[in-house]
Amino acid sequence: MSLIKELWAFVRSRKKYWLLPIMIMMVALGALIVLAQGSAVAPFIYTLF
C-alpha cells in the first residue's frame, strides 16, 4: 500500500498526470491476470483477447 501512496505523491508533486491512465491500465491488466488463474471467469476473459 505504501507503494501506491508514494506513486500518488510523485504524480501530485511533479504534476505528471499523464501517468495516471498508464497506472490504471496496469492495475486493470493485473486484476485480469489474477482472475484468469483458475477461476470460472477465465474462459470469458480469454475470449476478450
Coordinates of C-alpha atoms in Angstrom, one line a residue, residues 21-40:
P21 CA -4.1 6.3 -17.3
I22 CA -0.9 4.1 -17.7
M23 CA -1.1 3.2 -14.0
I24 CA -4.8 2.4 -14.2
M25 CA -4.4 0.2 -17.2
M26 CA -1.6 -1.7 -15.5
V27 CA -3.8 -2.3 -12.4
A28 CA -6.7 -3.5 -14.6
L29 CA -4.5 -5.9 -16.6
G30 CA -3.0 -7.2 -13.3
A31 CA -6.5 -7.8 -12.0
L32 CA -7.4 -9.7 -15.2
I33 CA -4.4 -11.9 -14.8
V34 CA -5.3 -12.7 -11.2
L35 CA -8.8 -13.5 -12.2
A36 CA -7.7 -15.7 -15.1
Q37 CA -5.6 -18.0 -12.9
G38 CA -8.1 -20.7 -12.3
S39 CA -11.5 -19.2 -11.8
A40 CA -14.7 -19.9 -13.6

